[in-house]
Amino acid sequence: MSRTPSPDGLRFAFGTLTVFPVRVTRWDREAARGGMLCAPLAGLAVGAAAAGTGLLLLFLGAGSLLAAVATTAVPAVLTRGLHLDGLADTADGLGSGKPAEDALRIMKQSDIGPFGVLALLFTVLAQVAALAQAYDGSWARGALAAVVSATAARLALTLAARSGVPAARPEGLGAAVAGVVRSGAALAVAAAVTLASAGAGALLGPYEIARTAVAVLAAAAAAELLLRHCVRRFGGVTGDVFGGVAETAATTALVVSVLG
């Protein structure tokens, strides 16, 4: 099997996971594989933009809460709200308690149900609260938390796209990327993201090395639990499940980053 050139993977990652003006020229499985392996890089860019917005507000005299709200809003804007939408749809599908076929049909509907509303409400509140606490600690801790959480969220996509995880539907973005990443490659990306995050944490002191690494690992673990539950309930993954997994990972990383 041929290897995907990195430019195609990067274009796929940024073109499908962000609103950055990147044209996706290939939609085949090889490009999707490269894109999912490069997903954390897209998360790094999104997180940097989010952190930069929050820091700008802080330096202009805004309080930590307003900076946290802005930092939370930027990833939603830069992803067209797709991950939050996926989280809401996944919550509605799981909360319905219906068989897989009916649950998937509920997830495809354009409206949002009570489970989706609650999932969005508590997820956004948790993200804002965690970021506000991080900014209260220092501007650097808040910025680091924003970048690490966004990167960990896209790492969760890489892990969810590993081989052995089936698609629940034969069509859609979920089917396009399901199972495209070899498990060994996914684990290698996870190790690289964890080490890089720990290295960034070292800039703030020895304790932050462990806390940042644990935040990434906890995010991956929480995302994995949701992924496995969705595979059991729906028979596989969908684009909505990928969105739910990403938001779960981001929220977990932020919460862990302010504990201890």
PDB file of C-alpha atoms in Angstrom:
ATOM      1  CA  MET A   1       0.000   0.000   0.000  1.00  0.00           C
ATOM      2  CA  SER A   2       1.448   3.354  -1.036  1.00  0.00           C
ATOM      3  CA  ARG A   3       2.247   6.038   1.403  1.00  0.00           C
ATOM      4  CA  THR A   4       0.262   9.258   1.361  1.00  0.00           C
ATOM      5  CA  PRO A   5       2.380  12.367   0.687  1.00  0.00           C
ATOM      6  CA  SER A   6       2.286  14.642   3.697  1.00  0.00           C
ATOM      7  CA  PRO A   7       0.859  17.641   1.752  1.00  0.00           C
ATOM      8  CA  ASP A   8      -2.237  15.619   0.888  1.00  0.00           C
ATOM      9  CA  GLY A   9      -2.665  14.556   4.497  1.00  0.00           C
ATOM     10  CA  LEU A  10      -2.245  18.089   5.765  1.00  0.00           C
ATOM     11  CA  ARG A  11      -4.711  19.438   3.222  1.00  0.00           C
ATOM     12  CA  PHE A  12      -7.230  16.763   4.182  1.00  0.00           C
ATOM     13  CA  ALA A  13      -6.824  17.499   7.896  1.00  0.00           C
ATOM     14  CA  PHE A  14      -7.079  21.268   7.642  1.00  0.00           C
ATOM     15  CA  GLY A  15      -9.649  21.237   4.857  1.00  0.00           C
ATOM     16  CA  THR A  16     -12.086  18.933   6.644  1.00  0.00           C
ATOM     17  CA  LEU A  17     -11.446  19.792  10.304  1.00  0.00           C
ATOM     18  CA  THR A  18     -11.144  23.585  10.107  1.00  0.00           C
ATOM     19  CA  VAL A  19     -12.468  26.582   8.189  1.00  0.00           C
ATOM     20  CA  PHE A  20      -8.965  27.554   7.107  1.00  0.00           C
ATOM     21  CA  PRO A  21      -8.928  28.164   3.341  1.00  0.00           C
ATOM     22  CA  VAL A  22      -7.270  24.876   2.411  1.00  0.00           C
ATOM     23  CA  ARG A  23      -8.440  23.042  -0.685  1.00  0.00           C
ATOM     24  CA  VAL A  24      -8.747  19.264  -0.362  1.00  0.00           C
ATOM     25  CA  THR A  25      -7.565  17.746  -3.634  1.00  0.00           C
ATOM     26  CA  ARG A  26      -7.827  14.069  -2.711  1.00  0.00           C
ATOM     27  CA  TRP A  27     -10.672  12.230  -0.965  1.00  0.00           C
ATOM     28  CA  ASP A  28      -9.400   8.664  -1.232  1.00  0.00           C
ATOM     29  CA  ARG A  29      -8.542   6.402   1.690  1.00  0.00           C
ATOM     30  CA  GLU A  30      -4.840   7.203   1.540  1.00  0.00           C
ATOM     31  CA  ALA A  31      -5.501  10.927   1.816  1.00  0.00           C
ATOM     32  CA  ALA A  32      -7.941  10.267   4.651  1.00  0.00           C
ATOM     33  CA  ARG A  33      -5.285   8.221   6.437  1.00  0.00           C
ATOM     34  CA  GLY A  34      -2.786  11.034   6.142  1.00  0.00           C
ATOM     35  CA  GLY A  35      -5.411  13.522   7.248  1.00  0.00           C
ATOM     36  CA  MET A  36      -6.295  11.636  10.389  1.00  0.00           C
ATOM     37  CA  LEU A  37      -2.622  11.217  11.251  1.00  0.00           C
ATOM     38  CA  CYS A  38      -2.189  14.986  10.818  1.00  0.00           C
ATOM     39  CA  ALA A  39      -5.351  15.833  12.787  1.00  0.00           C
ATOM     40  CA  PRO A  40      -3.423  16.881  15.936  1.00  0.00           C
ATOM     41  CA  LEU A  41      -1.581  19.480  13.836  1.00  0.00           C
ATOM     42  CA  ALA A  42      -4.922  21.000  12.884  1.00  0.00           C
ATOM     43  CA  GLY A  43      -5.786  20.963  16.581  1.00  0.00           C
ATOM     44  CA  LEU A  44      -2.530  22.714  17.390  1.00  0.00           C
ATOM     45  CA  ALA A  45      -3.415  25.514  14.962  1.00  0.00           C
ATOM     46  CA  VAL A  46      -6.942  25.830  16.352  1.00  0.00           C
ATOM     47  CA  GLY A  47      -5.649  25.822  19.926  1.00  0.00           C
ATOM     48  CA  ALA A  48      -3.038  28.454  19.152  1.00  0.00           C
ATOM     49  CA  ALA A  49      -5.710  30.709  17.659  1.00  0.00           C
ATOM     50  CA  ALA A  50      -7.949  30.164  20.678  1.00  0.00           C
ATOM     51  CA  ALA A  51      -5.142  30.861  23.143  1.00  0.00           C
ATOM     52  CA  GLY A  52      -4.081  33.939  21.201  1.00  0.00           C
ATOM     53  CA  THR A  53      -7.598  35.345  21.350  1.00  0.00           C
ATOM     54  CA  GLY A  54      -7.846  34.748  25.077  1.00  0.00           C
ATOM     55  CA  LEU A  55      -4.453  36.310  25.742  1.00  0.00           C
ATOM     56  CA  LEU A  56      -5.297  39.341  23.625  1.00  0.00           C
ATOM     57  CA  LEU A  57      -8.387  39.981  25.730  1.00  0.00           C
ATOM     58  CA  LEU A  58      -6.415  39.552  28.950  1.00  0.00           C
ATOM     59  CA  PHE A  59      -3.780  42.013  27.811  1.00  0.00           C
ATOM     60  CA  LEU A  60      -6.524  44.490  26.864  1.00  0.00           C
ATOM     61  CA  GLY A  61      -7.837  44.350  30.414  1.00  0.00           C
ATOM     62  CA  ALA A  62     -10.578  41.717  30.187  1.00  0.00           C
ATOM     63  CA  GLY A  63     -11.170  39.357  33.088  1.00  0.00           C
ATOM     64  CA  SER A  64     -10.414  35.653  33.067  1.00  0.00           C
ATOM     65  CA  LEU A  65     -14.053  34.684  32.535  1.00  0.00           C
ATOM     66  CA  LEU A  66     -14.429  36.730  29.355  1.00  0.00           C
ATOM     67  CA  ALA A  67     -11.087  35.421  28.097  1.00  0.00           C
ATOM     68  CA  ALA A  68     -12.283  31.873  28.797  1.00  0.00           C
ATOM     69  CA  VAL A  69     -15.521  32.433  26.889  1.00  0.00           C
ATOM     70  CA  ALA A  70     -13.607  33.760  23.888  1.00  0.00           C
ATOM     71  CA  THR A  71     -11.112  30.905  24.052  1.00  0.00           C
ATOM     72  CA  THR A  72     -13.972  28.407  24.038  1.00  0.00           C
ATOM     73  CA  ALA A  73     -15.736  30.175  21.172  1.00  0.00           C
ATOM     74  CA  VAL A  74     -12.779  30.210  18.790  1.00  0.00           C
ATOM     75  CA  PRO A  75     -12.574  26.418  18.237  1.00  0.00           C
ATOM     76  CA  ALA A  76     -16.330  26.344  17.643  1.00  0.00           C
ATOM     77  CA  VAL A  77     -15.985  29.037  14.993  1.00  0.00           C
ATOM     78  CA  LEU A  78     -12.922  27.474  13.383  1.00  0.00           C
ATOM     79  CA  THR A  79     -14.682  24.107  13.068  1.00  0.00           C
ATOM     80  CA  ARG A  80     -18.051  25.533  11.926  1.00  0.00           C
ATOM     81  CA  GLY A  81     -19.475  24.118  15.157  1.00  0.00           C
ATOM     82  CA  LEU A  82     -19.311  20.618  13.661  1.00  0.00           C
ATOM     83  CA  HIS A  83     -17.817  18.971  16.729  1.00  0.00           C
ATOM     84  CA  LEU A  84     -20.373  20.519  19.056  1.00  0.00           C
ATOM     85  CA  ASP A  85     -23.128  19.547  16.638  1.00  0.00           C
ATOM     86  CA  GLY A  86     -21.769  16.011  16.588  1.00  0.00           C
ATOM     87  CA  LEU A  87     -21.713  15.915  20.375  1.00  0.00           C
ATOM     88  CA  ALA A  88     -25.349  16.999  20.534  1.00  0.00           C
ATOM     89  CA  ASP A  89     -26.464  14.484  17.903  1.00  0.00           C
ATOM     90  CA  THR A  90     -24.527  11.686  19.583  1.00  0.00           C
ATOM     91  CA  ALA A  91     -26.109  12.527  22.937  1.00  0.00           C
ATOM     92  CA  ASP A  92     -29.576  12.450  21.355  1.00  0.00           C
ATOM     93  CA  GLY A  93     -28.855   9.110  19.717  1.00  0.00           C
ATOM     94  CA  LEU A  94     -27.514   7.538  22.889  1.00  0.00           C
ATOM     95  CA  GLY A  95     -30.176   9.101  25.077  1.00  0.00           C
ATOM     96  CA  SER A  96     -33.022   7.883  22.899  1.00  0.00           C
ATOM     97  CA  GLY A  97     -32.531   4.315  24.082  1.00  0.00           C
ATOM     98  CA  LYS A  98     -33.725   3.105  20.679  1.00  0.00           C
ATOM     99  CA  PRO A  99     -32.195   0.386  18.489  1.00  0.00           C
ATOM    100  CA  ALA A 100     -29.192   1.337  16.374  1.00  0.00           C
ATOM    101  CA  GLU A 101     -31.117   2.025  13.161  1.00  0.00           C
ATOM    102  CA  ASP A 102     -33.627   4.311  14.882  1.00  0.00           C
ATOM    103  CA  ALA A 103     -30.903   6.043  16.908  1.00  0.00           C
ATOM    104  CA  LEU A 104     -28.902   6.755  13.763  1.00  0.00           C
ATOM    105  CA  ARG A 105     -32.000   8.210  12.136  1.00  0.00           C
ATOM    106  CA  ILE A 106     -32.487  10.504  15.148  1.00  0.00           C
ATOM    107  CA  MET A 107     -28.870  11.644  14.843  1.00  0.00           C
ATOM    108  CA  LYS A 108     -29.364  12.610  11.196  1.00  0.00           C
ATOM    109  CA  GLN A 109     -32.301  14.899  11.949  1.00  0.00           C
ATOM    110  CA  SER A 110     -31.580  18.616  11.805  1.00  0.00           C
ATOM    111  CA  ASP A 111     -33.226  19.456  15.130  1.00  0.00           C
ATOM    112  CA  ILE A 112     -31.718  18.991  18.585  1.00  0.00           C
ATOM    113  CA  GLY A 113     -33.329  17.062  21.405  1.00  0.00           C
ATOM    114  CA  PRO A 114     -33.156  17.453  25.188  1.00  0.00           C
ATOM    115  CA  PHE A 115     -30.142  15.165  25.576  1.00  0.00           C
ATOM    116  CA  GLY A 116     -28.258  17.184  22.985  1.00  0.00           C
ATOM    117  CA  VAL A 117     -29.119  20.457  24.697  1.00  0.00           C
ATOM    118  CA  LEU A 118     -27.937  19.162  28.064  1.00  0.00           C
ATOM    119  CA  ALA A 119     -24.738  17.758  26.590  1.00  0.00           C
ATOM    120  CA  LEU A 120     -23.912  21.079  24.917  1.00  0.00           C
ATOM    121  CA  LEU A 121     -24.786  23.096  28.006  1.00  0.00           C
ATOM    122  CA  PHE A 122     -22.675  21.145  30.460  1.00  0.00           C
ATOM    123  CA  THR A 123     -19.772  20.664  28.040  1.00  0.00           C
ATOM    124  CA  VAL A 124     -19.450  24.362  27.216  1.00  0.00           C
ATOM    125  CA  LEU A 125     -19.893  25.339  30.864  1.00  0.00           C
ATOM    126  CA  ALA A 126     -17.180  22.895  31.923  1.00  0.00           C
ATOM    127  CA  GLN A 127     -14.804  24.204  29.258  1.00  0.00           C
ATOM    128  CA  VAL A 128     -15.378  27.844  30.186  1.00  0.00           C
ATOM    129  CA  ALA A 129     -15.065  27.151  33.920  1.00  0.00           C
ATOM    130  CA  ALA A 130     -11.840  25.195  33.493  1.00  0.00           C
ATOM    131  CA  LEU A 131     -10.289  27.828  31.242  1.00  0.00           C
ATOM    132  CA  ALA A 132     -11.294  30.643  33.608  1.00  0.00           C
ATOM    133  CA  GLN A 133      -9.613  28.803  36.479  1.00  0.00           C
ATOM    134  CA  ALA A 134      -6.503  28.227  34.362  1.00  0.00           C
ATOM    135  CA  TYR A 135      -6.332  31.911  33.395  1.00  0.00           C
ATOM    136  CA  ASP A 136      -6.754  32.824  37.064  1.00  0.00           C
ATOM    137  CA  GLY A 137      -3.619  30.799  37.770  1.00  0.00           C
ATOM    138  CA  SER A 138      -1.633  32.599  35.078  1.00  0.00           C
ATOM    139  CA  TRP A 139      -2.017  33.641  31.475  1.00  0.00           C
ATOM    140  CA  ALA A 140       0.533  30.978  30.516  1.00  0.00           C
ATOM    141  CA  ARG A 141      -1.429  28.176  32.171  1.00  0.00           C
ATOM    142  CA  GLY A 142      -4.585  29.260  30.403  1.00  0.00           C
ATOM    143  CA  ALA A 143      -2.880  29.419  27.035  1.00  0.00           C
ATOM    144  CA  LEU A 144      -1.239  26.028  27.541  1.00  0.00           C
ATOM    145  CA  ALA A 145      -4.553  24.459  28.551  1.00  0.00           C
ATOM    146  CA  ALA A 146      -6.239  25.843  25.432  1.00  0.00           C
ATOM    147  CA  VAL A 147      -3.566  24.525  23.089  1.00  0.00           C
ATOM    148  CA  VAL A 148      -3.256  21.126  24.746  1.00  0.00           C
ATOM    149  CA  SER A 149      -7.029  20.553  24.865  1.00  0.00           C
ATOM    150  CA  ALA A 150      -7.498  21.406  21.186  1.00  0.00           C
ATOM    151  CA  THR A 151      -4.611  19.146  20.198  1.00  0.00           C
ATOM    152  CA  ALA A 152      -5.847  16.303  22.405  1.00  0.00           C
ATOM    153  CA  ALA A 153      -9.305  16.637  20.865  1.00  0.00           C
ATOM    154  CA  ARG A 154      -7.887  15.993  17.379  1.00  0.00           C
ATOM    155  CA  LEU A 155      -5.659  13.218  18.705  1.00  0.00           C
ATOM    156  CA  ALA A 156      -8.904  11.547  19.753  1.00  0.00           C
ATOM    157  CA  LEU A 157      -9.958  11.659  16.089  1.00  0.00           C
ATOM    158  CA  THR A 158      -6.737   9.923  15.068  1.00  0.00           C
ATOM    159  CA  LEU A 159      -7.345   7.170  17.612  1.00  0.00           C
ATOM    160  CA  ALA A 160     -11.014   6.838  16.638  1.00  0.00           C
ATOM    161  CA  ALA A 161     -10.038   6.366  12.990  1.00  0.00           C
ATOM    162  CA  ARG A 162      -7.800   3.383  13.748  1.00  0.00           C
ATOM    163  CA  SER A 163      -8.211   0.009  12.087  1.00  0.00           C
ATOM    164  CA  GLY A 164     -10.812  -2.260  13.666  1.00  0.00           C
ATOM    165  CA  VAL A 165     -13.300   0.552  14.358  1.00  0.00           C
ATOM    166  CA  PRO A 166     -16.115   0.130  11.800  1.00  0.00           C
ATOM    167  CA  ALA A 167     -18.374   2.725  10.259  1.00  0.00           C
ATOM    168  CA  ALA A 168     -22.028   2.701  11.309  1.00  0.00           C
ATOM    169  CA  ARG A 169     -23.179   3.946   7.888  1.00  0.00           C
ATOM    170  CA  PRO A 170     -21.817   3.312   4.396  1.00  0.00           C
ATOM    171  CA  GLU A 171     -21.752   7.022   3.616  1.00  0.00           C
ATOM    172  CA  GLY A 172     -20.628  10.297   5.191  1.00  0.00           C
ATOM    173  CA  LEU A 173     -17.357  11.593   6.649  1.00  0.00           C
ATOM    174  CA  GLY A 174     -17.404   8.919   9.323  1.00  0.00           C
ATOM    175  CA  ALA A 175     -17.351   6.184   6.702  1.00  0.00           C
ATOM    176  CA  ALA A 176     -14.622   8.007   4.772  1.00  0.00           C
ATOM    177  CA  VAL A 177     -12.184   7.963   7.692  1.00  0.00           C
ATOM    178  CA  ALA A 178     -13.277   4.916   9.710  1.00  0.00           C
ATOM    179  CA  GLY A 179     -10.496   2.380  10.049  1.00  0.00           C
ATOM    180  CA  VAL A 180      -8.007   4.238   7.843  1.00  0.00           C
ATOM    181  CA  VAL A 181      -5.209   4.566  10.430  1.00  0.00           C
ATOM    182  CA  ARG A 182      -3.125   1.588  11.440  1.00  0.00           C
ATOM    183  CA  SER A 183      -3.275   1.010  15.186  1.00  0.00           C
ATOM    184  CA  GLY A 184       0.486   1.234  15.571  1.00  0.00           C
ATOM    185  CA  ALA A 185       0.590   4.560  13.752  1.00  0.00           C
ATOM    186  CA  ALA A 186      -2.250   5.909  15.901  1.00  0.00           C
ATOM    187  CA  LEU A 187      -0.395   4.938  19.070  1.00  0.00           C
ATOM    188  CA  ALA A 188       2.787   6.547  17.744  1.00  0.00           C
ATOM    189  CA  VAL A 189       0.919   9.817  17.166  1.00  0.00           C
ATOM    190  CA  ALA A 190      -0.560   9.571  20.660  1.00  0.00           C
ATOM    191  CA  ALA A 191       2.907   9.115  22.147  1.00  0.00           C
ATOM    192  CA  ALA A 192       4.251  12.071  20.159  1.00  0.00           C
ATOM    193  CA  VAL A 193       1.407  14.359  21.247  1.00  0.00           C
ATOM    194  CA  THR A 194       1.814  13.318  24.883  1.00  0.00           C
ATOM    195  CA  LEU A 195       5.562  13.925  24.841  1.00  0.00           C
ATOM    196  CA  ALA A 196       5.202  17.254  23.051  1.00  0.00           C
ATOM    197  CA  SER A 197       2.544  18.376  25.525  1.00  0.00           C
ATOM    198  CA  ALA A 198       4.720  17.367  28.447  1.00  0.00           C
ATOM    199  CA  GLY A 199       7.581  19.307  26.889  1.00  0.00           C
ATOM    200  CA  ALA A 200       5.397  22.391  26.635  1.00  0.00           C
ATOM    201  CA  GLY A 201       4.356  21.895  30.252  1.00  0.00           C
ATOM    202  CA  ALA A 202       8.017  21.872  31.261  1.00  0.00           C
ATOM    203  CA  LEU A 203       8.165  25.553  30.352  1.00  0.00           C
ATOM    204  CA  LEU A 204       5.903  26.227  33.340  1.00  0.00           C
ATOM    205  CA  GLY A 205       7.695  24.006  35.818  1.00  0.00           C
ATOM    206  CA  PRO A 206       8.333  20.339  36.665  1.00  0.00           C
ATOM    207  CA  TYR A 207       4.824  19.713  38.015  1.00  0.00           C
ATOM    208  CA  GLU A 208       3.247  20.854  34.760  1.00  0.00           C
ATOM    209  CA  ILE A 209       5.123  18.136  32.866  1.00  0.00           C
ATOM    210  CA  ALA A 210       3.152  15.415  34.627  1.00  0.00           C
ATOM    211  CA  ARG A 211      -0.124  17.322  34.725  1.00  0.00           C
ATOM    212  CA  THR A 212      -0.063  18.113  31.012  1.00  0.00           C
ATOM    213  CA  ALA A 213       0.840  14.555  30.055  1.00  0.00           C
ATOM    214  CA  VAL A 214      -1.917  13.188  32.289  1.00  0.00           C
ATOM    215  CA  ALA A 215      -4.380  15.626  30.714  1.00  0.00           C
ATOM    216  CA  VAL A 216      -3.647  14.199  27.256  1.00  0.00           C
ATOM    217  CA  LEU A 217      -3.825  10.595  28.440  1.00  0.00           C
ATOM    218  CA  ALA A 218      -7.059  11.214  30.364  1.00  0.00           C
ATOM    219  CA  ALA A 219      -8.562  12.903  27.304  1.00  0.00           C
ATOM    220  CA  ALA A 220      -7.693   9.901  25.153  1.00  0.00           C
ATOM    221  CA  ALA A 221      -9.128   7.515  27.751  1.00  0.00           C
ATOM    222  CA  ALA A 222     -12.421   9.419  28.071  1.00  0.00           C
ATOM    223  CA  ALA A 223     -12.753   9.612  24.296  1.00  0.00           C
ATOM    224  CA  GLU A 224     -12.066   5.880  24.038  1.00  0.00           C
ATOM    225  CA  LEU A 225     -14.831   5.088  26.530  1.00  0.00           C
ATOM    226  CA  LEU A 226     -17.337   7.109  24.510  1.00  0.00           C
ATOM    227  CA  LEU A 227     -16.092   5.584  21.262  1.00  0.00           C
ATOM    228  CA  ARG A 228     -16.536   2.029  22.489  1.00  0.00           C
ATOM    229  CA  HIS A 229     -19.986   2.782  23.843  1.00  0.00           C
ATOM    230  CA  CYS A 230     -21.035   4.281  20.513  1.00  0.00           C
ATOM    231  CA  VAL A 231     -19.679   1.306  18.583  1.00  0.00           C
ATOM    232  CA  ARG A 232     -21.692  -1.023  20.797  1.00  0.00           C
ATOM    233  CA  ARG A 233     -24.873   1.064  20.469  1.00  0.00           C
ATOM    234  CA  PHE A 234     -24.672   2.099  16.819  1.00  0.00           C
ATOM    235  CA  GLY A 235     -22.592  -0.680  15.325  1.00  0.00           C
ATOM    236  CA  GLY A 236     -19.791   1.707  14.430  1.00  0.00           C
ATOM    237  CA  VAL A 237     -18.804   5.347  14.142  1.00  0.00           C
ATOM    238  CA  THR A 238     -20.326   8.280  12.291  1.00  0.00           C
ATOM    239  CA  GLY A 239     -19.233  11.842  11.701  1.00  0.00           C
ATOM    240  CA  ASP A 240     -21.314  12.817  14.713  1.00  0.00           C
ATOM    241  CA  VAL A 241     -19.510  10.297  16.884  1.00  0.00           C
ATOM    242  CA  PHE A 242     -16.182  11.744  15.805  1.00  0.00           C
ATOM    243  CA  GLY A 243     -17.421  15.173  16.875  1.00  0.00           C
ATOM    244  CA  GLY A 244     -18.629  13.851  20.219  1.00  0.00           C
ATOM    245  CA  VAL A 245     -15.323  12.097  20.820  1.00  0.00           C
ATOM    246  CA  ALA A 246     -13.380  15.288  20.075  1.00  0.00           C
ATOM    247  CA  GLU A 247     -15.434  17.446  22.442  1.00  0.00           C
ATOM    248  CA  THR A 248     -15.223  14.808  25.164  1.00  0.00           C
ATOM    249  CA  ALA A 249     -11.441  14.743  24.852  1.00  0.00           C
ATOM    250  CA  ALA A 250     -11.158  18.543  24.842  1.00  0.00           C
ATOM    251  CA  THR A 251     -13.310  18.914  27.945  1.00  0.00           C
ATOM    252  CA  THR A 252     -11.486  16.162  29.825  1.00  0.00           C
ATOM    253  CA  ALA A 253      -8.107  17.694  29.027  1.00  0.00           C
ATOM    254  CA  LEU A 254      -9.233  21.093  30.272  1.00  0.00           C
ATOM    255  CA  VAL A 255     -10.692  19.736  33.511  1.00  0.00           C
ATOM    256  CA  VAL A 256      -7.588  17.668  34.288  1.00  0.00           C
ATOM    257  CA  SER A 257      -5.333  20.630  33.498  1.00  0.00           C
ATOM    258  CA  VAL A 258      -6.757  22.593  36.435  1.00  0.00           C
ATOM    259  CA  LEU A 259      -6.874  19.785  38.992  1.00  0.00           C
ATOM    260  CA  GLY A 260      -4.257  19.372  41.678  1.00  0.00           C
TER     261      GLY A 260
END
